[in-house]
Coordinates of N, CA and C in Angstrom, one line a residue:
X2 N 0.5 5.5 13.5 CA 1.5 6.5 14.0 C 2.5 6.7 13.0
X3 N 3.1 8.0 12.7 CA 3.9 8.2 12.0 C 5.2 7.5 12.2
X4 N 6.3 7.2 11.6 CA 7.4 6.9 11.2 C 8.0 8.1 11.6
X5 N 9.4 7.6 12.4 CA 10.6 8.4 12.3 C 11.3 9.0 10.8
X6 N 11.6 10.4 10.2 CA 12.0 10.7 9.1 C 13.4 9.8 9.6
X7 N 13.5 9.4 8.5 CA 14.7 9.2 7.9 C 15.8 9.2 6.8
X8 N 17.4 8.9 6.6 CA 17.4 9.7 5.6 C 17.6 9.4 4.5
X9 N 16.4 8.1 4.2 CA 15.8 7.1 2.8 C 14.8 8.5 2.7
X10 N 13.8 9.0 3.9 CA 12.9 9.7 3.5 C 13.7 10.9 2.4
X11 N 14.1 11.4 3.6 CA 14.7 12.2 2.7 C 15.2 12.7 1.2
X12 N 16.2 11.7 1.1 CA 16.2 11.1 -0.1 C 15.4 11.0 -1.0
X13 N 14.8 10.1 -0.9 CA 12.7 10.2 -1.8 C 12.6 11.2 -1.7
X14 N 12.5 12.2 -0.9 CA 12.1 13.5 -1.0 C 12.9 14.4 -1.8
X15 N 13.8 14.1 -1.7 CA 15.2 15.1 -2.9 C 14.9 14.5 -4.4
X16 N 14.6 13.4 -4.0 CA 14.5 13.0 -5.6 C 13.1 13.1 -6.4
X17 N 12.3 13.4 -6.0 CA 11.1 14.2 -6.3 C 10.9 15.7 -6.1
X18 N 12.3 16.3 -5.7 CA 12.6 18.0 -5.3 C 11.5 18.2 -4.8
X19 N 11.0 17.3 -3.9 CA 10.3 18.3 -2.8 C 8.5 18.2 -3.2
X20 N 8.4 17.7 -4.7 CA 7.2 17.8 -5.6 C 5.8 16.9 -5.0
X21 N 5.0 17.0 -4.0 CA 4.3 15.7 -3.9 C 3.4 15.7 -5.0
X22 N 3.1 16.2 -6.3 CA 2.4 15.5 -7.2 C 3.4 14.9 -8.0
X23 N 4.7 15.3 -8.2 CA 5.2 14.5 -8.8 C 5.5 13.1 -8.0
X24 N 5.8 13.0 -7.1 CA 5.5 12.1 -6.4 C 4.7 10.9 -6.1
X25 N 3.3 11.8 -5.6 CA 1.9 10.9 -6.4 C 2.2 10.0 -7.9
X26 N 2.5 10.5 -8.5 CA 2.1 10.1 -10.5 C 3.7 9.2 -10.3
X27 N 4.6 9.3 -9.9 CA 5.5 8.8 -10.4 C 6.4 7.9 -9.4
X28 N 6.5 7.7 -8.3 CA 6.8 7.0 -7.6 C 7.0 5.3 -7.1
X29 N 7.3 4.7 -7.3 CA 7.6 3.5 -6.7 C 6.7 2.6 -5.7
X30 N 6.2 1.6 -6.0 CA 5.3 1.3 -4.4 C 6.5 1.1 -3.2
X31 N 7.7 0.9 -3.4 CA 8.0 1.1 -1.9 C 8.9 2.1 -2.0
X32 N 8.8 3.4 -2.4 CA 8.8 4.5 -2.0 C 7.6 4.9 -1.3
X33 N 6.5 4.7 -1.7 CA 5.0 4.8 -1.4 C 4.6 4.5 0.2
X34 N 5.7 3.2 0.4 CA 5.7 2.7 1.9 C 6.1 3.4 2.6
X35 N 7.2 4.2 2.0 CA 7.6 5.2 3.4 C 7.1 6.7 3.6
X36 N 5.8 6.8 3.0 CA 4.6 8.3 3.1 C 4.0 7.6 3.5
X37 N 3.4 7.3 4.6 CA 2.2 7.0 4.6 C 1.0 7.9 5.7
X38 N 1.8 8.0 6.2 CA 1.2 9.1 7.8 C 1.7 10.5 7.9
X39 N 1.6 11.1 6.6 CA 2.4 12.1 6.9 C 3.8 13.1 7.1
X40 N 4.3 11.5 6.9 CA 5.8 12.3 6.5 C 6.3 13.4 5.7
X41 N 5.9 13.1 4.3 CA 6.5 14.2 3.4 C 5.7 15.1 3.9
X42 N 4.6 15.6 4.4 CA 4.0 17.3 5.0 C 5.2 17.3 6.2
X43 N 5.5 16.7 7.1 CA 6.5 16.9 7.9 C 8.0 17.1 7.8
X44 N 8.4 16.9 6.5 CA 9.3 17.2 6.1 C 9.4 18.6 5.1
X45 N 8.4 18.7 4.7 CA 8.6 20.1 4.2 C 8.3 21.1 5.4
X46 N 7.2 20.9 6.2 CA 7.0 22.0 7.5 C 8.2 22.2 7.8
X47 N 9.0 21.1 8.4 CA 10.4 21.2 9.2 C 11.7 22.2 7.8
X48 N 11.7 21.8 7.1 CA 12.0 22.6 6.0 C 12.1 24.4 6.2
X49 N 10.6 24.4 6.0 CA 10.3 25.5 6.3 C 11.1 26.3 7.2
X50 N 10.6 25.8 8.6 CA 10.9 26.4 9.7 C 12.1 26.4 10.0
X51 N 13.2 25.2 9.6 CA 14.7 25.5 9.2 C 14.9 26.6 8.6
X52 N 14.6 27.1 7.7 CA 14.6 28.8 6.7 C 14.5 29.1 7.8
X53 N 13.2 29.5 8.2 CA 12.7 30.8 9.0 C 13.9 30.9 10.2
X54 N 14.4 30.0 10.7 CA 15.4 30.0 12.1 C 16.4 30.4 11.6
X55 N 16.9 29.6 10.4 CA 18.9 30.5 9.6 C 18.4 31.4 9.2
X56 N 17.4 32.1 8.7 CA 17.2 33.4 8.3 C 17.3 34.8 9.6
X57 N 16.7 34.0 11.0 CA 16.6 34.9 11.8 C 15.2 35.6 12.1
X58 N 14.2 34.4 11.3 CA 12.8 35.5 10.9 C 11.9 34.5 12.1
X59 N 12.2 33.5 13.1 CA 11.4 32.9 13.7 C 12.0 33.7 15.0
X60 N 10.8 33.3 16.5 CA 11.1 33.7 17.9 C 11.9 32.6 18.1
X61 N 12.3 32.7 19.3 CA 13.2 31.8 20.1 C 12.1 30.7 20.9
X62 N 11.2 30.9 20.7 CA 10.2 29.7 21.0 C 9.8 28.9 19.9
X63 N 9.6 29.3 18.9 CA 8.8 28.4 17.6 C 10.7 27.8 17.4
X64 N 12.1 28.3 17.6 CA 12.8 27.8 17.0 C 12.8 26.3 18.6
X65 N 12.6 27.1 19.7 CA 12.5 25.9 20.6 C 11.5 24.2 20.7
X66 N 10.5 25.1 19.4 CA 9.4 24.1 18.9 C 10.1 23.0 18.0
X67 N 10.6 24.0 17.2 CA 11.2 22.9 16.0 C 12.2 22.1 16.7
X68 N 13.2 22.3 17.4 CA 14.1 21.3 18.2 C 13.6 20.3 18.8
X69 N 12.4 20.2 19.5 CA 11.8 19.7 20.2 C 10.7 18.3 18.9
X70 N 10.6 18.8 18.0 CA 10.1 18.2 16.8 C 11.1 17.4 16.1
X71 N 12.0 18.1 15.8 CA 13.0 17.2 15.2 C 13.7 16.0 16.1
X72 N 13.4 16.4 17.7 CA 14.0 15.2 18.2 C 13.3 14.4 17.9
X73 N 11.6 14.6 18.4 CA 10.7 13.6 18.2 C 10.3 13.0 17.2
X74 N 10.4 13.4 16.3 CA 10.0 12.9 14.8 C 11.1 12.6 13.9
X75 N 12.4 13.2 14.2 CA 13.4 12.5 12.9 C 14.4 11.7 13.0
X76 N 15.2 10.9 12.7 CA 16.7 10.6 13.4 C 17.6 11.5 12.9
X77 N 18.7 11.2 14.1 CA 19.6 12.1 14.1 C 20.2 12.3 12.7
X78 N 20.8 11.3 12.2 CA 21.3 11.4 11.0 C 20.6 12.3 10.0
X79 N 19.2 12.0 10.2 CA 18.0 12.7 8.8 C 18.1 14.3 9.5
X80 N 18.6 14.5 10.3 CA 18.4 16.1 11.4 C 19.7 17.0 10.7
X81 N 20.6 16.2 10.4 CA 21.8 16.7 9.8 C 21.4 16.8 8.4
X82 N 20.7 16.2 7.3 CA 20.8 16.3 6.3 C 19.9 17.2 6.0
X83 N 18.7 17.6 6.9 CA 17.4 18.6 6.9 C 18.5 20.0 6.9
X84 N 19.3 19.9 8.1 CA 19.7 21.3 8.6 C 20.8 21.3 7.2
X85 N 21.7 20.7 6.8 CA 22.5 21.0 5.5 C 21.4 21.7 4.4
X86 N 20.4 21.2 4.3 CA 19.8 21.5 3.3 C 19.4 23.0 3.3
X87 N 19.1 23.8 4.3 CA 18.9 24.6 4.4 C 19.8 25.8 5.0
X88 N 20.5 25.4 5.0 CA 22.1 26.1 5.1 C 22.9 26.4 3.5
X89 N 22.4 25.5 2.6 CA 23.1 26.1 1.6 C 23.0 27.4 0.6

C-alpha cells in the first residue's frame, strides 16, 4: 500500500525538480525508501491537476476528485506545500 505523501516526499521531489530519471541515477537509498509504491507518479498527477484547478481549466467535479485525493493520500502539511507550489 502506498505511503502517505509527505513533506520529506516532497522535498525529494524538489530536489530532483520533479526529474524521475534523474532521480533513478542519482538518488540516495533512503531517499529510494520513500518511492516505492508510487508516490512520485502521485505527486506529479496531483501537481498537475493543482494547475488545471488555479488555472480554471478543470470541472468542479475532477476539482472535487482532487480534494478527495489529497485528503486520502497526503498529509496536511504536504497539502499546503503541493498547493504553494502551484500558486506561484
Amino acid at each position: 500500500m502506498m505511503q502517505l505523501i509527505t513533506k520529506e516526499h516532497v522535498r525529494i521531489f524538489d530536489k530532483y525538480l520533479g526529474d524521475d530519471d534523474g532521480f533513478a541515477r542519482c538518488s540516495t537509498s533512503h531517499e529510494k525508501e520513500y518511492f516505492q509504491k508510487g508516490e512520485w507518479e502521485l505527486i506529479v498527477s496531483i501537481l498537475q491537476d493543482l494547475a488545471l484547478v488555479n488555472n480554471e481549466l478543470a470541472s468542479k467535479q475532477c476539482e472535487e476528485e482532487l480534494n478527495i485525493r489529497l485528503n486520502k493520500h497526503v498529509e496536511f502539511d504536504a497539502i499546503e506545500v503541493l498547493k504553494r507550489k502551484t500558486n506561484a
